[in-house]
Coordinates of C-alpha atoms in Angstrom, one line a residue:
Chain A
M1 CA -21.6 -24.4 8.1
I2 CA -18.4 -22.5 8.3
V3 CA -18.4 -19.6 10.7
P4 CA -16.2 -16.7 9.3
A5 CA -13.5 -15.4 11.6
V6 CA -14.9 -12.0 11.3
I7 CA -18.6 -11.2 10.9
P8 CA -19.5 -7.8 9.8
C9 CA -22.8 -6.0 11.1
G10 CA -23.9 -5.6 7.5
T11 CA -25.7 -2.3 8.3
C12 CA -23.1 0.3 9.2
P13 CA -21.5 2.8 6.7
A14 CA -18.6 0.5 6.0
C15 CA -20.7 -2.5 5.5
Q16 CA -22.8 -0.4 3.1
A17 CA -20.0 0.9 1.3
A18 CA -19.0 -2.8 0.5
K19 CA -16.1 -2.6 2.9
P20 CA -17.2 -5.0 5.5
T21 CA -13.7 -5.9 6.6
I22 CA -13.3 -2.5 8.3
C23 CA -16.9 -2.7 10.1
R24 CA -16.5 -1.4 13.6
R25 CA -19.2 -3.5 14.8
Q26 CA -17.9 -6.8 13.6
F27 CA -18.2 -9.9 15.6
M28 CA -15.2 -12.0 15.9
P29 CA -15.8 -15.3 17.8
G30 CA -13.5 -15.7 20.6
N31 CA -12.6 -12.0 20.7
D32 CA -16.0 -10.3 20.6
G33 CA -17.9 -13.2 22.5
D34 CA -17.2 -16.7 23.6
G35 CA -15.1 -18.6 21.3
G36 CA -14.6 -22.0 19.5
F37 CA -12.9 -23.8 22.4
A38 CA -16.3 -25.6 23.3
T39 CA -18.8 -28.1 21.9
H40 CA -21.1 -25.2 21.1
V41 CA -20.8 -21.6 20.3
L42 CA -23.4 -18.8 19.7
V43 CA -22.8 -16.7 16.4
P44 CA -24.7 -14.4 14.3
S45 CA -26.6 -15.9 11.6
Q46 CA -25.4 -13.8 8.7
G47 CA -22.4 -14.4 6.6
L48 CA -22.2 -18.2 7.5
C49 CA -20.8 -20.4 4.7
P50 CA -22.9 -23.5 3.8
V51 CA -20.8 -26.8 3.3
P52 CA -22.1 -29.7 1.3
T53 CA -23.5 -32.5 3.4
T54 CA -21.5 -35.0 1.3
L55 CA -17.8 -33.9 1.2
P56 CA -15.1 -35.0 -1.3
D57 CA -12.9 -38.1 -0.3
G58 CA -10.1 -37.1 2.3
L59 CA -12.2 -34.1 3.5
T60 CA -14.0 -33.9 6.8
L61 CA -16.1 -31.2 8.4
A62 CA -13.5 -30.6 11.1
M63 CA -10.9 -30.1 8.5
L64 CA -12.9 -27.5 6.8
S65 CA -12.6 -25.3 9.9
V66 CA -9.2 -24.1 8.7
V67 CA -10.9 -22.6 5.6
T68 CA -11.8 -19.8 8.3
D69 CA -8.9 -17.4 8.3
A70 CA -6.2 -19.9 7.3
V71 CA -7.6 -20.5 3.7
T72 CA -9.8 -17.2 3.4
T73 CA -7.3 -14.6 4.4
P74 CA -4.7 -15.4 2.0
Y75 CA -7.5 -16.0 -0.6
E76 CA -8.7 -12.4 0.0
A77 CA -5.2 -11.1 -0.1
V78 CA -4.7 -13.0 -3.5
R79 CA -8.1 -11.8 -4.8
R80 CA -7.2 -8.0 -3.9
S81 CA -3.8 -8.2 -5.7
G82 CA -5.6 -9.3 -8.9
L83 CA -3.1 -12.3 -9.3
G84 CA -3.5 -14.2 -12.7
P85 CA -1.6 -16.6 -15.1
E86 CA 0.7 -13.9 -16.3
D87 CA 2.0 -13.0 -12.9
V88 CA 4.9 -14.1 -10.5
A89 CA 4.0 -14.5 -6.9
V90 CA 6.2 -14.8 -3.9
V91 CA 4.9 -16.1 -0.8
V92 CA 7.0 -15.5 2.3
G93 CA 6.2 -17.9 5.0
A94 CA 4.9 -21.2 3.7
G95 CA 3.3 -22.4 7.0
G96 CA -0.2 -22.5 8.3
V97 CA -1.4 -19.6 6.3
G98 CA 1.3 -19.4 3.4
G99 CA 1.0 -23.2 2.6
F100 CA -2.6 -22.2 1.4
G101 CA -1.5 -19.0 0.0
V102 CA 1.0 -21.0 -2.2
Q103 CA -1.6 -23.3 -3.4
I104 CA -4.3 -20.5 -4.3
A105 CA -1.7 -18.5 -6.1
A106 CA -0.5 -21.6 -8.2
S107 CA -4.2 -22.7 -8.9
L108 CA -4.9 -19.2 -10.4
G109 CA -2.0 -20.0 -12.8
A110 CA 0.7 -17.7 -11.5
A111 CA 4.5 -18.7 -11.3
V112 CA 5.0 -19.2 -7.4
V113 CA 8.1 -18.7 -5.5
A114 CA 8.0 -19.9 -1.7
I115 CA 10.2 -18.5 0.9
D116 CA 10.6 -20.0 4.4
V117 CA 13.3 -20.9 7.1
D118 CA 11.8 -24.4 7.4
P119 CA 13.0 -27.0 4.9
L120 CA 10.1 -29.3 5.5
K121 CA 7.7 -26.5 4.8
L122 CA 9.4 -25.6 1.7
E123 CA 9.3 -29.2 0.5
L124 CA 5.7 -29.3 1.2
A125 CA 5.3 -25.9 -0.7
S126 CA 7.1 -27.5 -3.7
K127 CA 4.9 -30.4 -3.8
H128 CA 1.8 -28.1 -3.7
G129 CA 2.4 -25.6 -6.4
A130 CA 5.5 -23.5 -5.7
K131 CA 8.0 -23.7 -8.6
L132 CA 10.9 -22.3 -6.5
V133 CA 11.5 -22.5 -2.9
L134 CA 14.1 -20.4 -1.3
D135 CA 15.5 -21.1 2.3
A136 CA 16.0 -17.7 3.9
R137 CA 18.3 -19.3 6.5
S138 CA 21.1 -20.1 3.9
T139 CA 20.3 -17.2 1.5
D140 CA 20.5 -13.3 2.4
L141 CA 18.1 -10.7 1.0
K142 CA 20.5 -10.0 -1.8
G143 CA 20.7 -13.6 -2.8
L144 CA 16.7 -13.9 -2.6
R145 CA 16.3 -10.9 -4.7
A146 CA 18.8 -12.3 -7.4
A147 CA 17.0 -15.7 -7.3
V148 CA 13.6 -14.1 -7.7
R149 CA 14.8 -11.8 -10.5
S150 CA 16.2 -14.6 -12.3
F151 CA 13.0 -16.8 -11.8
I152 CA 10.8 -13.9 -13.2
K153 CA 13.1 -13.8 -16.3
D154 CA 12.8 -17.6 -16.8
S155 CA 9.2 -17.7 -16.2
A156 CA 8.6 -15.5 -19.1
R157 CA 5.3 -14.1 -17.6
Q158 CA 3.9 -10.8 -19.0
G159 CA 2.5 -9.5 -15.9
I160 CA 3.9 -6.1 -14.9
G161 CA 4.9 -5.9 -11.3
L162 CA 6.0 -8.8 -8.8
K163 CA 3.3 -9.7 -6.4
I164 CA 4.6 -10.5 -2.9
F165 CA 2.5 -12.1 -0.1
E166 CA 4.0 -11.7 3.5
M167 CA 2.4 -14.8 5.3
S168 CA 4.9 -15.4 8.0
G169 CA 3.7 -12.8 10.5
T170 CA 7.4 -12.4 11.8
P171 CA 9.7 -9.3 11.6
A172 CA 12.2 -11.3 9.6
G173 CA 9.5 -12.4 7.0
Q174 CA 8.3 -8.8 6.7
T175 CA 11.8 -7.5 6.3
T176 CA 12.4 -10.0 3.5
A177 CA 9.0 -9.4 1.9
Y178 CA 9.5 -5.7 1.9
G179 CA 13.1 -6.1 0.8
L180 CA 11.9 -7.8 -2.5
L181 CA 9.8 -4.8 -3.6
D182 CA 10.7 -3.8 -7.2
H183 CA 9.3 -1.4 -9.8
G184 CA 5.5 -1.6 -9.7
A185 CA 5.5 -4.4 -7.0
Y186 CA 2.4 -5.1 -4.9
L187 CA 3.1 -6.4 -1.2
A188 CA 0.2 -8.0 0.6
V189 CA 0.4 -7.9 4.3
V190 CA -1.3 -11.1 5.5
G191 CA 0.6 -12.1 8.5
F192 CA 0.5 -10.3 11.7
T193 CA 3.2 -9.6 14.4
P194 CA 2.9 -6.7 16.9
Q195 CA 6.7 -6.0 16.5
A196 CA 7.9 -3.1 14.5
I197 CA 10.4 -3.3 11.6
E198 CA 12.9 -0.8 10.0
L199 CA 12.3 0.0 6.5
R200 CA 12.7 2.6 3.8
L201 CA 9.1 3.7 3.4
S202 CA 10.2 6.0 0.3
N203 CA 10.8 2.6 -1.5
L204 CA 7.0 2.6 -2.2
M205 CA 7.5 5.9 -4.1
A206 CA 10.6 5.0 -5.7
F207 CA 9.3 1.6 -6.8
D208 CA 5.8 3.2 -7.6
A209 CA 4.7 0.3 -5.4
T210 CA 1.9 -0.6 -3.2
A211 CA 1.6 -2.4 0.3
R212 CA -1.9 -3.4 1.2
G213 CA -3.2 -5.3 4.1
N214 CA -6.3 -7.2 4.8
W215 CA -8.2 -7.9 7.8
G216 CA -9.5 -11.3 7.3
C217 CA -12.0 -11.9 4.5
P218 CA -15.6 -10.7 3.8
P219 CA -18.0 -13.5 4.3
D220 CA -19.3 -13.2 0.8
Q221 CA -16.0 -14.4 -0.4
Y222 CA -16.0 -17.8 1.8
P223 CA -17.9 -19.8 -0.7
A224 CA -15.4 -18.9 -3.5
A225 CA -12.5 -19.8 -1.2
L226 CA -14.3 -23.0 -0.1
K227 CA -14.5 -24.0 -3.8
F228 CA -10.9 -24.1 -4.0
V229 CA -10.8 -26.6 -1.3
L230 CA -13.9 -28.8 -2.6
E231 CA -12.5 -28.9 -6.0
G232 CA -9.1 -30.1 -4.8
K233 CA -7.2 -27.1 -5.9
V234 CA -6.1 -26.4 -2.3
A235 CA -5.1 -29.6 -0.3
L236 CA -5.9 -29.4 3.4
A237 CA -4.8 -33.0 4.7
P238 CA -0.9 -32.1 4.5
F239 CA -1.3 -28.8 6.0
V240 CA -3.3 -29.5 9.3
E241 CA -2.9 -31.8 12.3
K242 CA -5.8 -32.7 14.6
H243 CA -5.7 -32.5 18.4
P244 CA -8.3 -33.2 21.2
L245 CA -9.7 -29.9 22.5
E246 CA -8.1 -30.8 26.0
E247 CA -4.7 -30.2 24.5
A248 CA -5.7 -26.5 23.7
P249 CA -3.3 -24.9 26.2
A250 CA -0.2 -26.7 25.0
I251 CA -1.2 -26.1 21.2
L252 CA -1.8 -22.5 21.8
E253 CA 1.6 -22.1 23.4
A254 CA 3.2 -23.8 20.5
V255 CA 1.4 -21.6 18.1
A256 CA 2.6 -18.8 19.8
K257 CA 6.2 -19.9 19.5
H258 CA 5.7 -20.4 15.9
A259 CA 6.5 -24.2 16.7
L260 CA 3.8 -26.0 14.7
R261 CA 4.5 -26.7 11.2
R262 CA 0.7 -27.4 10.3
R263 CA -2.5 -25.4 11.1
A264 CA -4.1 -27.1 14.3
I265 CA -7.5 -28.3 14.5
L266 CA -9.0 -28.7 17.9
Q267 CA -11.7 -31.3 18.3
P268 CA -14.2 -31.5 21.0
N269 CA -15.8 -34.7 21.9
Q270 CA -13.4 -36.5 19.7
G271 CA -15.0 -39.6 18.0
K272 CA -18.4 -38.5 18.9
R273 CA -19.8 -36.0 16.8
M274 CA -16.9 -34.8 14.5
Q275 CA -14.4 -36.7 12.6
Chain B
M1 CA 5.6 23.5 -23.4
I2 CA 6.0 21.9 -20.0
V3 CA 8.6 19.1 -19.9
P4 CA 7.6 16.3 -17.7
A5 CA 9.8 15.3 -14.8
V6 CA 9.8 11.8 -16.2
I7 CA 9.3 10.8 -19.8
P8 CA 8.3 7.2 -20.3
C9 CA 9.6 5.4 -23.6
G10 CA 6.1 4.7 -24.8
T11 CA 6.8 1.4 -26.3
C12 CA 8.1 -1.1 -23.6
P13 CA 5.8 -3.7 -21.8
A14 CA 5.3 -1.3 -18.8
C15 CA 4.2 1.5 -20.9
Q16 CA 1.9 -0.7 -23.2
A17 CA 0.2 -1.9 -19.9
A18 CA -0.6 1.7 -19.0
K19 CA 2.0 1.7 -16.2
P20 CA 4.3 4.4 -17.6
T21 CA 5.7 5.4 -14.2
I22 CA 7.5 2.2 -13.9
C23 CA 9.0 2.2 -17.5
R24 CA 12.5 1.1 -17.2
R25 CA 13.8 3.3 -20.2
Q26 CA 12.2 6.5 -19.0
F27 CA 14.2 9.7 -19.5
M28 CA 14.5 11.9 -16.5
P29 CA 16.0 15.4 -17.7
G30 CA 19.0 16.0 -15.2
N31 CA 19.4 12.4 -14.3
D32 CA 19.4 10.6 -17.7
G33 CA 20.7 13.4 -19.8
D34 CA 21.7 17.0 -19.4
G35 CA 19.1 18.8 -17.2
G36 CA 17.5 22.2 -16.9
F37 CA 20.2 24.3 -15.4
A38 CA 20.8 25.8 -18.9
T39 CA 19.2 28.1 -21.3
H40 CA 18.5 25.2 -23.6
V41 CA 17.9 21.4 -23.2
L42 CA 17.1 18.5 -25.4
V43 CA 14.3 16.3 -24.5
P44 CA 12.3 13.4 -26.3
S45 CA 9.3 15.0 -28.2
Q46 CA 6.7 12.7 -26.8
G47 CA 4.8 13.5 -23.6
L48 CA 5.3 17.2 -23.6
C49 CA 2.5 19.2 -22.1
P50 CA 1.3 22.4 -24.2
V51 CA 0.6 25.6 -22.5
P52 CA -1.6 28.4 -23.8
T53 CA 0.2 31.4 -25.3
T54 CA -1.8 33.7 -23.3
L55 CA -1.7 32.9 -19.7
P56 CA -4.2 34.1 -16.9
D57 CA -3.3 37.1 -14.9
G58 CA -0.5 36.5 -12.3
L59 CA 0.9 33.6 -14.2
T60 CA 4.2 33.3 -16.2
L61 CA 5.8 30.5 -18.3
A62 CA 8.6 30.5 -15.7
M63 CA 6.2 29.9 -12.9
L64 CA 4.6 27.0 -14.7
S65 CA 7.9 25.0 -14.5
V66 CA 6.7 23.9 -10.9
V67 CA 3.8 22.1 -12.4
T68 CA 6.5 19.5 -13.3
D69 CA 6.8 17.2 -10.2
A70 CA 5.8 19.8 -7.5
V71 CA 2.0 20.1 -8.9
T72 CA 1.8 16.9 -11.0
T73 CA 3.4 14.5 -8.5
P74 CA 0.8 15.3 -5.6
Y75 CA -1.8 15.5 -8.5
E76 CA -1.2 11.8 -9.5
A77 CA -1.2 10.8 -5.6
V78 CA -4.6 12.4 -5.1
R79 CA -5.7 10.9 -8.4
R80 CA -4.7 7.4 -7.7
S81 CA -6.4 7.9 -3.9
G82 CA -9.6 8.4 -5.6
L83 CA -10.2 11.4 -3.3
G84 CA -13.6 13.1 -3.5
P85 CA -15.9 15.5 -1.8
E86 CA -17.0 12.9 0.9
D87 CA -13.4 12.3 2.0
V88 CA -11.1 13.7 4.6
A89 CA -7.5 14.4 3.4
V90 CA -4.5 14.8 5.7
V91 CA -1.5 16.4 4.0
V92 CA 1.7 15.9 5.9
G93 CA 4.3 18.4 4.9
A94 CA 2.9 21.6 3.4
G95 CA 5.9 22.8 1.7
G96 CA 7.1 22.9 -1.8
V97 CA 5.0 19.9 -2.9
G98 CA 2.4 19.7 -0.2
G99 CA 1.3 23.2 -0.5
F100 CA 0.1 22.1 -3.9
G101 CA -1.4 18.8 -2.4
V102 CA -3.5 20.7 -0.1
Q103 CA -4.9 22.9 -2.8
I104 CA -5.6 19.9 -5.2
A105 CA -7.3 17.9 -2.4
A106 CA -9.4 21.0 -1.4
S107 CA -10.4 22.0 -4.7
L108 CA -11.8 18.3 -5.2
G109 CA -13.9 19.2 -2.5
A110 CA -12.3 17.1 0.3
A111 CA -12.1 18.4 3.8
V112 CA -8.3 19.0 4.2
V113 CA -6.1 18.9 7.4
A114 CA -2.5 20.2 6.9
I115 CA 0.3 19.1 9.3
D116 CA 3.8 20.8 9.1
V117 CA 6.5 21.9 11.5
D118 CA 6.6 25.4 10.0
P119 CA 4.0 27.9 11.4
L120 CA 4.3 30.0 8.2
K121 CA 3.7 27.1 5.8
L122 CA 0.5 26.3 7.9
E123 CA -0.7 29.7 7.7
L124 CA -0.3 29.4 3.8
A125 CA -2.0 26.2 3.8
S126 CA -5.0 27.5 5.9
K127 CA -5.3 30.4 3.3
H128 CA -5.4 28.0 0.4
G129 CA -7.8 25.2 1.3
A130 CA -6.7 23.5 4.7
K131 CA -9.6 23.7 7.1
L132 CA -7.5 22.5 10.0
V133 CA -3.7 23.0 10.4
L134 CA -1.6 21.1 13.0
D135 CA 1.8 22.0 14.1
A136 CA 3.8 18.8 14.7
R137 CA 6.4 20.6 16.9
S138 CA 3.7 21.5 19.7
T139 CA 1.4 18.3 19.1
D140 CA 2.6 14.8 19.5
L141 CA 1.4 11.9 17.5
K142 CA -1.2 11.1 20.0
G143 CA -2.6 14.6 20.0
L144 CA -2.5 14.7 16.1
R145 CA -4.5 11.6 16.0
A146 CA -7.1 12.9 18.3
A147 CA -7.2 16.2 16.4
V148 CA -7.7 14.3 13.2
R149 CA -10.3 12.1 14.6
S150 CA -12.4 14.8 16.1
F151 CA -12.0 16.8 12.8
I152 CA -13.4 13.7 10.8
K153 CA -16.5 13.5 13.1
D154 CA -17.3 17.4 12.8
S155 CA -16.7 17.1 9.0
A156 CA -19.5 14.8 8.6
R157 CA -18.1 13.4 5.3
Q158 CA -19.4 10.1 4.2
G159 CA -16.2 8.9 2.7
I160 CA -14.9 5.5 4.2
G161 CA -11.3 5.7 5.3
L162 CA -9.0 8.5 5.9
K163 CA -6.7 9.5 3.1
I164 CA -3.3 10.6 4.2
F165 CA -0.6 12.2 1.9
E166 CA 3.1 12.1 3.1
M167 CA 4.6 15.0 1.2
S168 CA 7.4 16.1 3.5
G169 CA 10.1 13.6 2.4
T170 CA 11.3 13.5 6.1
P171 CA 11.5 10.6 8.5
A172 CA 9.5 12.5 11.0
G173 CA 6.8 13.1 8.5
Q174 CA 6.7 9.7 7.4
T175 CA 6.4 8.4 10.9
T176 CA 3.5 10.8 11.6
A177 CA 1.8 9.8 8.4
Y178 CA 1.9 6.3 9.0
G179 CA 0.9 6.7 12.7
L180 CA -2.3 8.4 11.6
L181 CA -3.4 5.1 9.8
D182 CA -6.8 4.1 10.9
H183 CA -9.3 1.5 9.6
G184 CA -9.6 1.5 5.9
A185 CA -7.0 4.3 5.5
Y186 CA -5.0 4.9 2.5
L187 CA -1.6 6.4 2.7
A188 CA 0.1 8.0 -0.4
V189 CA 3.9 8.1 -0.1
V190 CA 4.8 11.1 -2.2
G191 CA 7.9 12.6 -0.5
F192 CA 11.2 11.0 -0.7
T193 CA 13.9 10.4 1.9
P194 CA 16.7 7.7 1.7
Q195 CA 16.4 7.3 5.6
A196 CA 14.6 4.3 7.1
I197 CA 12.0 4.5 9.8
E198 CA 10.7 2.0 12.3
L199 CA 7.2 1.1 11.9
R200 CA 4.7 -1.7 12.5
L201 CA 4.0 -3.1 9.0
S202 CA 1.3 -5.3 10.5
N203 CA -0.7 -2.1 11.0
L204 CA -1.7 -2.4 7.3
M205 CA -3.3 -5.7 8.0
A206 CA -4.7 -4.7 11.3
F207 CA -6.3 -1.5 9.8
D208 CA -7.1 -3.2 6.4
A209 CA -5.1 -0.3 5.0
T210 CA -3.1 0.6 1.8
A211 CA 0.1 2.4 1.4
R212 CA 1.0 3.3 -2.2
G213 CA 3.7 5.4 -3.8
N214 CA 4.0 7.1 -7.0
W215 CA 7.1 7.7 -9.0
G216 CA 6.1 11.0 -10.5
C217 CA 3.1 11.4 -12.8
P218 CA 2.3 10.0 -16.2
P219 CA 2.8 12.8 -19.0
D220 CA -0.8 12.1 -20.1
Q221 CA -2.0 13.4 -16.7
Y222 CA -0.1 16.6 -17.0
P223 CA -2.8 18.5 -18.9
A224 CA -5.3 17.8 -16.4
A225 CA -2.9 19.0 -13.4
L226 CA -2.1 22.1 -15.6
K227 CA -5.9 22.7 -15.7
F228 CA -6.0 23.1 -11.9
V229 CA -3.4 25.9 -12.2
L230 CA -4.9 27.7 -15.2
E231 CA -8.3 27.8 -13.7
G232 CA -6.9 29.3 -10.5
K233 CA -7.7 26.3 -8.3
V234 CA -4.1 25.9 -7.4
A235 CA -2.4 29.1 -6.8
L236 CA 1.3 29.2 -7.6
A237 CA 2.5 32.7 -6.8
P238 CA 2.5 32.3 -2.8
F239 CA 4.4 29.0 -3.0
V240 CA 7.2 29.7 -5.5
E241 CA 10.1 32.0 -5.3
K242 CA 12.3 32.9 -8.2
H243 CA 16.3 33.1 -8.5
P244 CA 18.7 33.7 -11.3
L245 CA 20.1 30.6 -12.5
E246 CA 23.7 31.7 -11.2
E247 CA 22.4 31.1 -7.6
A248 CA 21.8 27.4 -8.4
P249 CA 24.5 26.0 -6.0
A250 CA 23.2 27.8 -3.0
I251 CA 19.5 27.2 -3.8
L252 CA 20.2 23.5 -4.2
E253 CA 22.1 23.4 -0.9
A254 CA 19.2 25.0 0.8
V255 CA 16.8 22.6 -0.7
A256 CA 18.9 19.7 0.5
K257 CA 18.6 21.3 4.1
H258 CA 14.8 21.7 3.8
A259 CA 15.5 25.5 4.4
L260 CA 13.4 26.7 1.7
R261 CA 9.8 27.6 2.5
R262 CA 8.7 27.8 -1.3
R263 CA 9.4 25.9 -4.5
A264 CA 12.5 27.5 -6.1
I265 CA 12.4 28.5 -9.9
L266 CA 15.8 29.2 -11.4
Q267 CA 15.6 31.6 -14.3
P268 CA 18.3 31.6 -17.0
N269 CA 19.0 35.0 -18.8
Q270 CA 16.7 36.6 -16.5
G271 CA 14.8 39.8 -18.0
K272 CA 15.6 38.7 -21.4
R273 CA 13.3 35.7 -22.7
M274 CA 11.6 34.6 -19.5
Q275 CA 9.6 36.6 -17.1

């Protein structure tokens, strides 16, 4: 089983209106109850996502833990955007979330641009679906805009409006993503940072554009997201790293500093029950 | 005839994809050709909105000029939001655009809150559909949030997610409107200001919220917007003021300073052809 990051109650008006991501009685393991830094954890029974007993080569149950949030949240953002084969997608931040975002967008047939400040992440993104990678350290916003515009032209896709996915969760990444808005563009706000940024809100009006966030992913979308992984459309192995549960404090600190290049998996009782 | 503020070409990929507001070959009288500060103006023939030869009492052809942009742009914003009788709408800025926004939202059955810094505009809004008016000069954002939350509760509407319409076109109004975002909220960015504001973009993610702008209104929506006026659901008279065309320079200056309380109508050859 995969336990969703956010488990809606299923009965409130928001859930009944098919908007479970804004359920106010949702249960978020680790926030609303004891979390996953343990060998066992108690969770509600609804919304769990079944996993086949036999997994494809190269996948383990422990690895599938990143489907929760790291795969499903960009999946839901891409789904809401209506991305398809005629679209150009720009993923800002190709790290522990964006790396999966790039793969999901590419496997839907979109022409994908990845932007990051880490050459290794960009290399990984280009191996896994990005047709163009741009280093935001060496290219300013004007240069990024020009490169994306030229890419759109060359890609000859018929989709109307650029689809931008902010997955860095940093003020710089958000400023870049917002700065890429163009006529009819759609900006998915996926990454989180508590910091504010300065922007011209009227650009949404001037560009007839949309910015939309998603708080995780409804549990009923988990099986579809998992399918991308099981069918090999989204590779996990190059984007994750495993650590024993004992290392949790140091790993959490590294995550907070954006120092990890891959999504960390903490394994309790390593070598005993999980592999 | 009413001449739309923005006339799309009708043949480009955006127009063919039913997204005429992002047509890159659109014609905007006054921007892309000589405008309306004259007795006659040459415009494309497509997209014009017919007007009945006999108008209801109290309406004149000159008054209907404000249907262009001032009525149609908030109409399109409301239409895109999917606003209905089970919703609560907050209109920030109840002036020359927002005054019509309040009326359109109210006539669709929504429970409407109007926020402004001008008591006279708020008084007018409360006479024309707003069930609650809030003065942003005497109430800070926290107070506005509390008042809106309490209004939502009392209104007992079943709609999920607050619908906010930024119609002031000021940095202060935008900051207020964005600050009212709540779980599942929808923010329509209708007013324009070139100034940037500081905001936490991640709130869109944390609240699972959407911010969407609209560049005017497609001409094919003009007849529906006009209908609100012809049926008396949107009153024009209290929200407009007429001036002879000769006063244009002074009027434009006053508009730029947000000094006018009503939408100005400039009349050429006053008393001769138009009334």
